[in-house]
CSV table of C-alpha atoms and ligand atoms in Angstrom, one decimal:
chain,number,residue,atom,x,y,z
A,7,MET,CA,-142.5,-174.7,-49.9
A,8,THR,CA,-144.1,-171.7,-48.6
A,9,THR,CA,-145.0,-168.7,-50.2
A,10,ILE,CA,-142.6,-167.0,-48.2
A,11,ASP,CA,-139.5,-169.0,-49.1
A,12,LEU,CA,-140.5,-169.0,-52.6
A,13,ILE,CA,-140.8,-165.0,-52.8
A,14,ILE,CA,-137.3,-165.3,-51.3
A,15,ASP,CA,-135.7,-167.7,-53.1
A,16,PHE,CA,-137.3,-165.2,-56.4
A,17,TYR,CA,-134.9,-162.5,-54.8
A,18,LYS,CA,-132.2,-163.9,-52.7
A,19,LYS,CA,-129.7,-163.9,-55.2
A,20,ALA,CA,-130.8,-160.2,-57.3
A,21,GLN,CA,-128.4,-157.7,-56.7
A,22,ARG,CA,-131.6,-155.3,-56.1
A,23,GLN,CA,-134.9,-156.4,-54.6
A,24,GLY,CA,-136.5,-153.3,-55.7
A,25,PRO,CA,-135.6,-150.7,-58.5
A,26,GLY,CA,-133.0,-148.5,-57.6
A,27,SER,CA,-128.2,-148.7,-58.8
A,28,LYS,CA,-125.5,-148.1,-57.2
A,29,ALA,CA,-125.4,-144.6,-59.2
A,30,ASP,CA,-129.0,-143.6,-57.3
A,31,THR,CA,-126.7,-144.8,-53.6
A,32,LEU,CA,-124.1,-142.4,-54.7
A,33,ARG,CA,-125.9,-139.4,-56.0
A,34,ALA,CA,-127.8,-139.9,-52.2
A,35,LEU,CA,-125.4,-140.9,-49.6
A,36,SER,CA,-123.8,-137.0,-52.6
A,37,MET,CA,-126.6,-135.4,-50.2
A,38,VAL,CA,-125.6,-136.5,-46.4
A,39,HIS,CA,-122.7,-134.3,-45.2
A,40,LEU,CA,-121.2,-136.1,-41.8
A,41,ASN,CA,-117.8,-136.9,-41.9
A,42,SER,CA,-117.0,-138.7,-38.6
A,43,LYS,CA,-115.3,-142.0,-39.0
A,44,LYS,CA,-117.0,-143.6,-36.3
A,45,LEU,CA,-120.9,-143.4,-38.2
A,46,LYS,CA,-124.1,-145.3,-36.7
A,47,ILE,CA,-126.0,-146.7,-39.9
A,48,ALA,CA,-128.9,-148.6,-40.2
A,49,ASP,CA,-130.2,-149.6,-43.5
A,50,ILE,CA,-133.7,-150.5,-43.1
A,51,GLY,CA,-135.5,-153.7,-45.3
A,52,CYS,CA,-131.9,-153.9,-46.9
A,53,GLY,CA,-132.6,-157.2,-48.8
A,54,SER,CA,-129.6,-158.9,-50.4
A,55,GLY,CA,-128.1,-155.7,-49.5
A,56,GLY,CA,-127.2,-154.3,-52.5
A,57,GLN,CA,-127.0,-150.9,-51.1
A,58,THR,CA,-126.1,-151.7,-48.0
A,59,ILE,CA,-122.6,-152.9,-49.7
A,60,THR,CA,-122.0,-149.5,-51.4
A,61,LEU,CA,-122.6,-147.7,-48.2
A,62,ALA,CA,-119.9,-149.8,-46.4
A,63,GLN,CA,-117.6,-149.1,-49.2
A,64,HIS,CA,-117.8,-145.0,-49.2
A,65,LEU,CA,-118.4,-144.5,-45.5
A,66,GLU,CA,-116.2,-145.2,-42.0
A,67,GLY,CA,-118.2,-146.7,-39.5
A,68,ASP,CA,-120.9,-150.0,-38.5
A,69,ILE,CA,-123.8,-150.5,-40.4
A,70,THR,CA,-126.9,-152.3,-39.4
A,71,ALA,CA,-128.6,-154.1,-42.4
A,72,ILE,CA,-131.7,-154.9,-41.3
A,73,ASP,CA,-134.4,-156.7,-42.6
A,74,LEU,CA,-137.6,-159.1,-41.4
A,75,PHE,CA,-136.2,-162.5,-43.3
A,76,ASN,CA,-133.0,-163.8,-42.6
A,77,GLY,CA,-133.2,-165.8,-46.0
A,78,PHE,CA,-131.9,-162.4,-47.8
A,79,LEU,CA,-129.4,-161.5,-44.5
A,80,GLU,CA,-127.7,-164.6,-45.0
A,81,GLU,CA,-126.8,-163.3,-48.7
A,82,VAL,CA,-125.9,-159.8,-47.3
A,83,ASN,CA,-123.4,-161.9,-45.0
A,84,VAL,CA,-122.3,-163.8,-47.6
A,85,ARG,CA,-121.4,-160.9,-49.9
A,86,ALA,CA,-120.3,-158.1,-46.8
A,87,LYS,CA,-117.6,-161.3,-46.6
A,88,ASN,CA,-116.2,-162.0,-50.0
A,89,LEU,CA,-115.5,-158.4,-50.4
A,90,GLY,CA,-113.9,-158.4,-47.2
A,91,LEU,CA,-116.8,-155.7,-44.9
A,92,GLU,CA,-117.6,-157.9,-42.1
A,93,HIS,CA,-116.3,-156.1,-39.6
A,94,LYS,CA,-118.2,-152.6,-40.9
A,95,ILE,CA,-121.4,-154.8,-42.0
A,96,GLN,CA,-123.8,-156.6,-38.9
A,97,THR,CA,-127.1,-158.1,-39.6
A,98,LEU,CA,-130.5,-158.1,-37.3
A,99,GLN,CA,-133.3,-160.0,-38.3
A,100,ALA,CA,-135.9,-157.6,-37.2
A,101,SER,CA,-139.8,-155.3,-38.0
A,102,MET,CA,-138.8,-151.8,-38.8
A,103,ASP,CA,-141.8,-150.5,-36.4
A,104,GLN,CA,-139.6,-152.8,-33.9
A,105,LEU,CA,-136.3,-152.0,-34.3
A,106,PRO,CA,-134.5,-151.7,-30.9
A,107,PHE,CA,-131.9,-149.0,-31.1
A,108,GLU,CA,-131.2,-146.0,-28.6
A,109,GLU,CA,-132.8,-142.9,-28.9
A,110,ALA,CA,-130.8,-140.6,-31.0
A,111,SER,CA,-127.7,-143.3,-31.5
A,112,LEU,CA,-127.2,-142.7,-35.3
A,113,ASP,CA,-125.7,-140.5,-37.6
A,114,LEU,CA,-127.4,-141.8,-40.3
A,115,ILE,CA,-130.7,-144.0,-41.3
A,116,TRP,CA,-130.9,-145.3,-44.8
A,117,SER,CA,-134.3,-147.6,-46.1
A,118,GLU,CA,-134.2,-148.0,-50.4
A,119,GLY,CA,-138.0,-149.7,-51.3
A,120,ALA,CA,-139.2,-150.3,-48.2
A,121,ILE,CA,-141.0,-147.9,-46.2
A,122,TYR,CA,-143.9,-148.5,-47.7
A,123,ASN,CA,-144.0,-152.1,-45.5
A,124,ILE,CA,-145.2,-150.1,-42.7
A,125,GLY,CA,-145.7,-146.0,-44.6
A,126,PHE,CA,-144.3,-143.5,-45.2
A,127,GLU,CA,-145.1,-141.6,-43.1
A,128,ALA,CA,-145.8,-143.8,-39.9
A,129,GLY,CA,-142.1,-144.6,-40.7
A,130,ILE,CA,-140.2,-142.0,-40.5
A,131,LYS,CA,-142.0,-140.3,-37.8
A,132,ASN,CA,-141.2,-144.1,-36.1
A,133,TRP,CA,-137.4,-143.6,-37.1
A,134,ARG,CA,-136.8,-140.2,-36.3
A,135,ASN,CA,-136.5,-141.4,-32.9
A,136,PHE,CA,-133.4,-143.1,-33.5
A,137,LEU,CA,-131.8,-140.0,-35.1
A,138,LYS,CA,-129.4,-138.2,-33.0
A,139,PRO,CA,-130.3,-134.4,-33.9
A,140,GLY,CA,-128.7,-133.6,-37.8
A,141,ALA,CA,-128.7,-137.1,-38.4
A,142,TYR,CA,-129.6,-137.5,-41.9
A,143,LEU,CA,-132.3,-139.9,-43.3
A,144,ALA,CA,-132.4,-141.0,-46.7
A,145,VAL,CA,-135.5,-143.2,-48.0
A,146,SER,CA,-136.7,-144.0,-51.3
A,147,GLU,CA,-140.5,-144.2,-52.0
A,148,ILE,CA,-143.5,-144.6,-54.5
A,149,THR,CA,-143.8,-140.8,-56.5
A,150,TRP,CA,-146.3,-139.4,-58.8
A,151,ILE,CA,-143.8,-137.8,-60.9
A,152,THR,CA,-146.5,-135.9,-62.8
A,153,SER,CA,-149.8,-134.0,-61.6
A,154,ASN,CA,-152.0,-135.5,-63.8
A,155,ARG,CA,-152.2,-139.5,-64.8
A,156,PRO,CA,-154.5,-141.6,-66.6
A,157,SER,CA,-156.6,-143.5,-64.4
A,158,ALA,CA,-155.9,-147.1,-65.2
A,159,ILE,CA,-152.4,-146.4,-63.3
A,160,GLU,CA,-154.1,-143.8,-60.6
A,161,ASP,CA,-157.2,-146.3,-60.1
A,162,PHE,CA,-154.0,-150.0,-59.6
A,163,TRP,CA,-151.1,-147.8,-57.4
A,164,LYS,CA,-154.5,-146.5,-55.2
A,165,LYS,CA,-155.2,-149.9,-54.0
A,166,GLU,CA,-151.5,-151.0,-54.1
A,167,TYR,CA,-150.5,-148.4,-51.8
A,168,PRO,CA,-152.9,-145.6,-50.7
A,169,ALA,CA,-150.3,-143.5,-49.3
A,170,ILE,CA,-148.7,-142.8,-53.4
A,171,ASP,CA,-148.1,-139.4,-53.5
A,172,SER,CA,-146.1,-136.5,-55.6
A,173,ALA,CA,-142.8,-135.4,-54.1
A,174,SER,CA,-144.1,-131.9,-53.4
A,175,ASN,CA,-146.5,-133.6,-50.8
A,176,LYS,CA,-143.8,-136.0,-49.0
A,177,ILE,CA,-141.2,-133.3,-48.9
A,178,ARG,CA,-143.9,-131.8,-46.7
A,179,ILE,CA,-144.7,-134.5,-44.8
A,180,LEU,CA,-140.6,-134.7,-43.8
A,181,GLU,CA,-141.1,-130.8,-42.9
A,182,ASN,CA,-143.8,-131.4,-41.2
A,183,ASN,CA,-142.4,-134.2,-38.9
A,184,GLY,CA,-139.5,-132.4,-38.0
A,185,TYR,CA,-137.3,-133.2,-41.0
A,186,THR,CA,-135.8,-130.8,-44.0
A,187,LEU,CA,-135.0,-131.8,-46.7
A,188,THR,CA,-131.3,-131.7,-48.5
A,189,GLY,CA,-131.9,-133.1,-51.2
A,190,TYR,CA,-134.4,-135.1,-53.6
A,191,PHE,CA,-134.5,-137.1,-57.5
A,192,TYR,CA,-136.4,-139.7,-59.2
A,193,LEU,CA,-134.9,-142.8,-60.1
A,194,PRO,CA,-134.1,-142.3,-64.4
A,195,LYS,CA,-136.0,-145.3,-66.3
A,196,GLY,CA,-132.4,-147.2,-66.4
A,197,SER,CA,-133.3,-148.4,-62.4
A,198,TRP,CA,-136.2,-150.0,-63.1
A,199,ILE,CA,-135.2,-151.7,-66.7
A,200,THR,CA,-131.8,-152.7,-66.8
A,201,GLU,CA,-130.7,-152.8,-63.2
A,202,TYR,CA,-133.8,-154.5,-61.7
A,203,TYR,CA,-137.1,-155.2,-65.0
A,204,GLU,CA,-134.1,-157.0,-66.9
A,205,PRO,CA,-132.3,-159.4,-64.6
A,206,MET,CA,-135.7,-160.3,-62.9
A,207,ALA,CA,-136.1,-161.7,-66.5
A,208,GLU,CA,-133.2,-162.8,-67.4
A,209,GLN,CA,-134.4,-165.9,-64.1
A,210,PHE,CA,-138.2,-166.4,-65.1
A,211,ASP,CA,-136.9,-169.9,-67.0
A,212,GLU,CA,-135.1,-171.0,-64.3
A,213,PHE,CA,-136.8,-170.2,-60.9
A,214,LEU,CA,-139.4,-172.1,-62.9
A,215,GLU,CA,-137.3,-174.6,-63.9
A,216,ARG,CA,-136.0,-175.3,-60.1
A,217,HIS,CA,-139.6,-175.2,-58.7
A,218,HIS,CA,-140.9,-177.7,-61.5
A,219,SER,CA,-143.3,-174.8,-62.8
A,220,SER,CA,-145.1,-175.2,-59.7
A,221,GLU,CA,-149.0,-173.5,-59.1
A,222,ASP,CA,-147.0,-171.2,-56.6
A,223,ALA,CA,-144.1,-170.5,-58.9
A,224,GLN,CA,-146.1,-170.6,-62.2
A,225,ARG,CA,-147.6,-167.3,-60.2
A,226,ILE,CA,-145.5,-165.1,-59.1
A,227,VAL,CA,-144.0,-164.9,-62.6
A,228,ARG,CA,-147.5,-164.0,-63.6
A,229,GLU,CA,-147.4,-161.1,-60.9
A,230,HIS,CA,-144.5,-160.0,-61.8
A,231,GLN,CA,-144.6,-159.7,-65.5
A,232,ALA,CA,-147.9,-158.0,-65.4
A,233,GLU,CA,-145.8,-155.3,-63.3
A,234,ILE,CA,-142.7,-154.9,-65.9
A,235,GLU,CA,-145.5,-154.4,-68.7
A,236,LEU,CA,-147.7,-152.1,-66.4
A,237,TYR,CA,-144.7,-150.4,-66.4
A,238,GLN,CA,-143.2,-150.3,-69.9
A,239,LYS,CA,-147.0,-148.7,-70.2
A,240,TYR,CA,-147.2,-146.1,-68.0
A,241,GLN,CA,-142.7,-145.3,-66.8
A,242,ASP,CA,-143.8,-141.3,-67.6
A,243,TYR,CA,-146.0,-141.5,-64.8
A,244,TYR,CA,-144.0,-142.8,-61.3
A,245,SER,CA,-141.1,-143.7,-60.2
A,246,TYR,CA,-138.8,-144.2,-56.9
A,247,GLY,CA,-138.8,-140.9,-55.5
A,248,PHE,CA,-135.1,-140.4,-53.9
A,249,TYR,CA,-135.3,-138.1,-50.3
A,250,VAL,CA,-132.8,-136.7,-48.5
A,251,ALA,CA,-133.4,-135.1,-44.9
A,252,GLN,CA,-131.8,-133.7,-41.5
A,253,LYS,CA,-132.7,-134.2,-38.5
A,254,VAL,CA,-134.1,-130.9,-37.4
B,14,SAM,C1,-138.3,-153.9,-52.4
B,14,SAM,S1,-137.6,-154.4,-51.0
B,14,SAM,C2,-135.9,-153.8,-51.7
B,14,SAM,C3,-134.4,-154.6,-50.6
B,14,SAM,C4,-133.8,-153.4,-50.8
B,14,SAM,N1,-133.7,-152.4,-49.8
B,14,SAM,C5,-133.7,-153.2,-52.7
B,14,SAM,O1,-134.1,-152.0,-52.8
B,14,SAM,O2,-132.4,-154.1,-52.9
B,14,SAM,C6,-137.9,-154.1,-49.6
B,14,SAM,C7,-137.6,-155.3,-48.2
B,14,SAM,O3,-137.9,-154.9,-46.9
B,14,SAM,C8,-138.2,-156.6,-46.4
B,14,SAM,N2,-139.2,-156.0,-45.4
B,14,SAM,C9,-140.4,-156.4,-45.2
B,14,SAM,N3,-141.3,-155.7,-44.6
B,14,SAM,C10,-140.5,-155.5,-43.7
B,14,SAM,C11,-140.9,-155.3,-42.4
B,14,SAM,N4,-141.8,-155.2,-41.7
B,14,SAM,N5,-139.3,-155.0,-41.2
B,14,SAM,C12,-137.5,-155.2,-42.4
B,14,SAM,N6,-138.0,-155.6,-43.4
B,14,SAM,C13,-139.2,-155.6,-44.1
B,14,SAM,C14,-138.6,-157.3,-47.4
B,14,SAM,O4,-137.9,-158.5,-46.8
B,14,SAM,C15,-137.7,-157.0,-48.5
B,14,SAM,O5,-136.3,-156.6,-48.2
């Protein structure tokens, strides 16, 4: 099994592949004001579809759930079918920087915890082309939630994701690129701990057993344990900011 296959196996059955919750998705959705019954929606970097399902349950229209890895999309299809939502959700294996949508064809672009793969600014610029005038973008992105922080956590994130920034700077990037903000909040601690890290940690042993405690499997568990410890220690300084904006 390749490392990528192992990582997909590690995440696939989880409700989410990043911090977030149904309540967060609905809170962001309350900042989107669309009335049409035939919305065209893209959920980019959908993972196994936690937020895709919530969107399908609360919006009228077609959702294209996009991910780079088919393993996650298979799981989206199973979940959609089990809930009788398959008529609303179609899956598409594609890279988020090479999407096949027509210009000005979408009412809503959703992306939770995924835009970092191409970078916030590159992503919001690229995806804007696909939005109709007045259409919405809702993205969550790692964000500093204080103006000062210990150098250990600053150094860590600057190395992992140099584009990490404060909400005020992210909002400026949105405004400078043809969006107007309709709402912002950052994810509460429960969306990291209860919704994401606790269920993740509960399946460490099973994952190791499934893969006979291979070197690769042990490394994946160790890396995630370190990530959890980091969050426990520095949770007052960063979170995912949820940015909801409209194409000007
Ligand atoms: C942190 S996960 C978030 C998944 C889901 N939105 C959630 O919040 O639970 C990031 C997702 O982006 C996907 N991804 C990574 N690079 C991508 C790319 N270039 N194009 C499309 N999806 C990508 C990953 O496979 C993964 O499912």
